[in-house]
PDB file of C-alpha atoms in Angstrom:
ATOM      1  CA  LEU S   1     -23.720   9.344  22.282  1.00 63.00           C
ATOM      2  CA  GLU S   2     -25.288  12.745  21.714  1.00 70.00           C
ATOM      3  CA  LYS S   3     -24.552  12.449  18.010  1.00 65.00           C
ATOM      4  CA  ILE S   4     -26.414   9.118  17.873  1.00 63.00           C
ATOM      5  CA  ILE S   5     -29.353  10.402  19.921  1.00 64.00           C
ATOM      6  CA  ILE S   6     -29.750  13.483  17.728  1.00 69.00           C
ATOM      7  CA  PHE S   7     -29.387  11.530  14.482  1.00 64.00           C
ATOM      8  CA  PHE S   8     -31.976   8.871  15.316  1.00 67.00           C
ATOM      9  CA  ASN S   9     -34.288  11.273  17.236  1.00 72.00           C
ATOM     10  CA  ASN S  10     -36.435   8.665  19.023  1.00 68.00           C
ATOM     11  CA  ASN S  11     -36.508   6.358  15.985  1.00 72.00           C
ATOM     12  CA  LYS S  12     -35.344   2.775  15.984  1.00 75.00           C
ATOM     13  CA  ILE S  13     -31.566   2.609  15.575  1.00 69.00           C
ATOM     14  CA  ASN S  14     -30.610   1.101  12.232  1.00 68.00           C
ATOM     15  CA  GLU S  15     -27.280  -0.749  12.435  1.00 68.00           C
ATOM     16  CA  GLU S  16     -26.194   0.179   8.899  1.00 66.00           C
ATOM     17  CA  LYS S  17     -26.922   3.872   9.468  1.00 68.00           C
ATOM     18  CA  LEU S  18     -25.173   3.724  12.845  1.00 61.00           C
ATOM     19  CA  LEU S  19     -22.005   2.237  11.322  1.00 62.00           C
ATOM     20  CA  ASN S  20     -22.094   4.874   8.606  1.00 63.00           C
ATOM     21  CA  LEU S  21     -22.566   7.619  11.189  1.00 59.00           C
ATOM     22  CA  LEU S  22     -19.588   6.406  13.227  1.00 62.00           C
ATOM     23  CA  ASN S  23     -17.370   5.892  10.133  1.00 57.00           C
ATOM     24  CA  ILE S  24     -16.257   2.511  11.462  1.00 47.00           C
ATOM     25  CA  ILE S  25     -16.354   0.824   8.061  1.00 46.00           C
ATOM     26  CA  GLU S  26     -14.173   3.470   6.393  1.00 48.00           C
ATOM     27  CA  ASN S  27     -11.553   3.205   9.148  1.00 52.00           C
ATOM     28  CA  GLU S  28     -11.492  -0.594   8.950  1.00 63.00           C
ATOM     29  CA  ASN S  29     -11.256  -0.456   5.169  1.00 80.00           C
ATOM     30  CA  PHE S  30      -8.313   1.942   5.312  1.00 88.00           C
ATOM     31  CA  ASN S  31      -6.513  -0.252   7.853  1.00 90.00           C
ATOM     32  CA  ALA S  32      -7.028  -3.254   5.588  1.00 91.00           C
ATOM     33  CA  LEU S  33      -5.759  -1.195   2.645  1.00 93.00           C
ATOM     34  CA  LYS S  34      -2.712  -0.037   4.627  1.00 95.00           C
ATOM     35  CA  ASN S  35      -1.891  -3.613   5.637  1.00 94.00           C
ATOM     36  CA  ALA S  36      -2.320  -4.955   2.102  1.00 95.00           C
ATOM     37  CA  ALA S  37       0.048  -2.276   0.769  1.00 96.00           C
ATOM     38  CA  LEU S  38       2.630  -2.872   3.512  1.00 96.00           C
ATOM     39  CA  ASN S  39       2.402  -6.606   2.819  1.00 95.00           C
ATOM     40  CA  GLY S  40       3.106  -5.931  -0.866  1.00 95.00           C
ATOM     41  CA  ASP S  41      -0.114  -7.713  -1.909  1.00 95.00           C
ATOM     42  CA  LYS S  42      -0.805  -6.002  -5.239  1.00 95.00           C
ATOM     43  CA  LYS S  43      -4.080  -7.792  -6.003  1.00 96.00           C
ATOM     44  CA  LEU S  44      -5.640  -7.079  -2.629  1.00 94.00           C
ATOM     45  CA  THR S  45      -4.307  -3.515  -2.591  1.00 94.00           C
ATOM     46  CA  ASN S  46      -5.864  -2.847  -5.998  1.00 93.00           C
ATOM     47  CA  LYS S  47      -9.176  -4.389  -4.916  1.00 91.00           C
ATOM     48  CA  LEU S  48      -9.275  -2.400  -1.680  1.00 90.00           C
ATOM     49  CA  LEU S  49      -8.285   0.830  -3.455  1.00 90.00           C
ATOM     50  CA  SER S  50     -11.400   0.531  -5.602  1.00 86.00           C
ATOM     51  CA  GLU S  51     -13.622  -0.301  -2.604  1.00 83.00           C
ATOM     52  CA  THR S  52     -12.274   2.088   0.033  1.00 84.00           C
ATOM     53  CA  ILE S  53     -13.597   5.606   0.319  1.00 83.00           C
ATOM     54  CA  ILE S  54     -10.640   7.945   0.764  1.00 87.00           C
ATOM     55  CA  GLU S  55     -11.994  11.049   2.456  1.00 86.00           C
ATOM     56  CA  GLU S  56      -9.977  14.141   1.576  1.00 87.00           C
ATOM     57  CA  GLU S  57     -10.433  15.717   5.000  1.00 88.00           C
ATOM     58  CA  LYS S  58      -8.796  12.653   6.587  1.00 89.00           C
ATOM     59  CA  THR S  59      -5.616  12.616   4.489  1.00 92.00           C
ATOM     60  CA  ILE S  60      -3.388  13.718   7.363  1.00 92.00           C
ATOM     61  CA  LEU S  61      -4.946  10.978   9.522  1.00 91.00           C
ATOM     62  CA  TYR S  62      -4.155   8.409   6.816  1.00 94.00           C
ATOM     63  CA  LEU S  63      -0.561   9.603   6.626  1.00 95.00           C
ATOM     64  CA  SER S  64      -0.336   9.448  10.404  1.00 94.00           C
ATOM     65  CA  ILE S  65      -1.636   5.861  10.500  1.00 93.00           C
ATOM     66  CA  ILE S  66       0.956   4.731   7.956  1.00 95.00           C
ATOM     67  CA  SER S  67       3.687   6.750   9.651  1.00 95.00           C
ATOM     68  CA  GLN S  68       2.905   5.177  13.012  1.00 93.00           C
ATOM     69  CA  ARG S  69       3.414   1.702  11.520  1.00 93.00           C
ATOM     70  CA  ALA S  70       6.684   2.750   9.875  1.00 93.00           C
ATOM     71  CA  ASN S  71       7.902   4.190  13.187  1.00 92.00           C
ATOM     72  CA  GLN S  72       7.030   0.902  14.894  1.00 92.00           C
ATOM     73  CA  PHE S  73       9.184  -0.863  12.291  1.00 91.00           C
ATOM     74  CA  ASN S  74      12.040   1.488  13.194  1.00 88.00           C
ATOM     75  CA  GLN S  75      11.601   0.681  16.894  1.00 87.00           C
ATOM     76  CA  ILE S  76      12.098  -2.986  16.068  1.00 86.00           C
ATOM     77  CA  TYR S  77      15.248  -2.305  14.042  1.00 82.00           C
ATOM     78  CA  GLU S  78      16.778   0.116  16.527  1.00 78.00           C
ATOM     79  CA  ASN S  79      16.061  -1.679  19.783  1.00 73.00           C
ATOM     80  CA  PHE S  80      15.351  -5.336  19.301  1.00 70.00           C
ATOM     81  CA  GLU S  81      17.519  -6.674  16.498  1.00 64.00           C
ATOM     82  CA  LYS S  82      19.013  -9.445  18.588  1.00 68.00           C
ATOM     83  CA  THR S  83      15.746 -10.722  20.084  1.00 72.00           C
ATOM     84  CA  SER S  84      12.982 -12.798  18.565  1.00 78.00           C
ATOM     85  CA  TYR S  85      10.163 -11.058  16.727  1.00 80.00           C
ATOM     86  CA  ASP S  86       7.627 -12.093  19.375  1.00 81.00           C
ATOM     87  CA  ILE S  87       9.647 -10.467  22.166  1.00 82.00           C
ATOM     88  CA  ALA S  88      10.315  -7.364  20.065  1.00 83.00           C
ATOM     89  CA  VAL S  89       6.663  -6.937  19.089  1.00 84.00           C
ATOM     90  CA  ALA S  90       5.600  -7.242  22.725  1.00 84.00           C
ATOM     91  CA  LYS S  91       7.819  -4.237  23.592  1.00 83.00           C
ATOM     92  CA  VAL S  92       6.807  -1.904  20.746  1.00 85.00           C
ATOM     93  CA  LYS S  93       5.054   1.335  21.763  1.00 85.00           C
ATOM     94  CA  PRO S  94       2.202   1.888  21.178  1.00 85.00           C
ATOM     95  CA  PRO S  95       1.496  -1.822  21.578  1.00 87.00           C
ATOM     96  CA  ILE S  96       0.503  -3.944  18.607  1.00 87.00           C
ATOM     97  CA  PHE S  97      -3.044  -5.251  18.937  1.00 85.00           C
ATOM     98  CA  TRP S  98      -2.951  -9.027  19.390  1.00 84.00           C
ATOM     99  CA  LYS S  99      -5.017  -9.612  16.232  1.00 87.00           C
ATOM    100  CA  GLU S 100      -2.425  -7.729  14.176  1.00 89.00           C
ATOM    101  CA  LYS S 101       0.648  -9.422  15.656  1.00 91.00           C
ATOM    102  CA  THR S 102       1.040 -12.083  12.932  1.00 91.00           C
ATOM    103  CA  ASN S 103       0.541  -9.522  10.173  1.00 92.00           C
ATOM    104  CA  PHE S 104       2.973  -7.102  11.850  1.00 92.00           C
ATOM    105  CA  ILE S 105       5.680  -9.775  12.042  1.00 90.00           C
ATOM    106  CA  TYR S 106       5.122 -10.563   8.350  1.00 92.00           C
ATOM    107  CA  GLN S 107       5.511  -6.873   7.525  1.00 93.00           C
ATOM    108  CA  ILE S 108       8.667  -6.538   9.640  1.00 89.00           C
ATOM    109  CA  LYS S 109      10.280  -9.331   7.646  1.00 88.00           C
ATOM    110  CA  LYS S 110       9.311  -7.576   4.406  1.00 90.00           C
ATOM    111  CA  TRP S 111      10.397  -4.058   5.420  1.00 90.00           C
ATOM    112  CA  LYS S 112      14.094  -3.735   5.991  1.00 82.00           C
ATOM    113  CA  GLU S 113      15.560  -0.695   7.717  1.00 77.00           C
ATOM    114  CA  GLY S 114      16.438   1.144   4.490  1.00 83.00           C
ATOM    115  CA  LYS S 115      12.948   0.701   3.063  1.00 90.00           C
ATOM    116  CA  THR S 116      11.401   2.040   6.247  1.00 91.00           C
ATOM    117  CA  SER S 117      13.568   5.173   6.073  1.00 90.00           C
ATOM    118  CA  THR S 118      12.553   5.674   2.438  1.00 92.00           C
ATOM    119  CA  LEU S 119       8.892   5.306   3.417  1.00 94.00           C
ATOM    120  CA  LEU S 120       9.173   7.808   6.267  1.00 93.00           C
ATOM    121  CA  LYS S 121      10.846  10.361   3.971  1.00 94.00           C
ATOM    122  CA  ARG S 122       8.103   9.889   1.381  1.00 93.00           C
ATOM    123  CA  LEU S 123       5.400  10.291   4.036  1.00 95.00           C
ATOM    124  CA  TYR S 124       7.016  13.510   5.256  1.00 94.00           C
ATOM    125  CA  LYS S 125       7.153  14.918   1.713  1.00 93.00           C
ATOM    126  CA  MET S 126       3.522  13.965   1.112  1.00 93.00           C
ATOM    127  CA  GLU S 127       2.412  15.663   4.314  1.00 93.00           C
ATOM    128  CA  LEU S 128       4.238  18.870   3.342  1.00 93.00           C
ATOM    129  CA  LEU S 129       2.768  18.752  -0.150  1.00 92.00           C
ATOM    130  CA  ILE S 130      -0.773  18.284   1.170  1.00 91.00           C
ATOM    131  CA  LYS S 131      -0.444  21.027   3.782  1.00 90.00           C
ATOM    132  CA  GLN S 132       1.076  23.524   1.344  1.00 92.00           C
ATOM    133  CA  ASN S 133      -1.353  22.991  -1.553  1.00 88.00           C
ATOM    134  CA  SER S 134      -5.020  23.156  -0.670  1.00 84.00           C
ATOM    135  CA  THR S 135      -6.159  22.720  -4.283  1.00 89.00           C
ATOM    136  CA  LEU S 136      -4.639  19.269  -4.760  1.00 88.00           C
ATOM    137  CA  ASN S 137      -6.832  16.182  -5.027  1.00 91.00           C
ATOM    138  CA  LYS S 138      -5.719  14.658  -1.748  1.00 92.00           C
ATOM    139  CA  GLY S 139      -7.591  11.407  -2.357  1.00 90.00           C
ATOM    140  CA  ASN S 140      -5.539  10.727  -5.485  1.00 91.00           C
ATOM    141  CA  ILE S 141      -2.328  11.567  -3.641  1.00 92.00           C
ATOM    142  CA  ILE S 142      -3.147   9.022  -0.912  1.00 93.00           C
ATOM    143  CA  LYS S 143      -4.051   6.382  -3.516  1.00 93.00           C
ATOM    144  CA  LYS S 144      -0.764   7.004  -5.350  1.00 94.00           C
ATOM    145  CA  LEU S 145       1.084   6.747  -2.038  1.00 95.00           C
ATOM    146  CA  ILE S 146      -0.601   3.406  -1.280  1.00 96.00           C
ATOM    147  CA  VAL S 147       0.459   2.053  -4.685  1.00 96.00           C
ATOM    148  CA  ASP S 148       4.012   3.318  -4.094  1.00 95.00           C
ATOM    149  CA  ILE S 149       4.082   1.647  -0.673  1.00 95.00           C
ATOM    150  CA  CYS S 150       2.991  -1.644  -2.201  1.00 95.00           C
ATOM    151  CA  ASN S 151       5.719  -1.387  -4.851  1.00 95.00           C
ATOM    152  CA  LEU S 152       8.330  -0.444  -2.244  1.00 94.00           C
ATOM    153  CA  ALA S 153       7.316  -3.449  -0.128  1.00 94.00           C
ATOM    154  CA  ASN S 154       8.082  -5.718  -3.086  1.00 92.00           C
ATOM    155  CA  ALA S 155      11.372  -4.012  -4.007  1.00 88.00           C
ATOM    156  CA  SER S 156      14.542  -5.887  -3.109  1.00 70.00           C
TER     157      SER S 156
END
């Protein structure tokens, strides 16, 4: 709240400036991009890649967001293979937001256990690469990773 009060300094709060200040749009755009890539939707992934601002200082956050989803896939495979997807999704930690449940189930069907392991290994290597090399263009690395994820989602 202090950030908002200082920024607007007794002026009328402009919704567009407020959203920009809170970075809500960028986070939503990255989540949409992540989901499009995990769904294997090449057209939407390409469109969102051109529209989404990839902030270099948030690259570890982006990797973490993707890694969290991949780890949730692993939870499904390791613990709930013999139950229905609805029951399995209800037990995943951290819980899947109800709006994302349908999309998550679609992604689970697309990502088999071997693909998820490959993705987690790639994410680990990317994180090491980013942390070890401060001169790299981290935005391009994340974009390349997103494209690779989309291709991996469509691989047999």
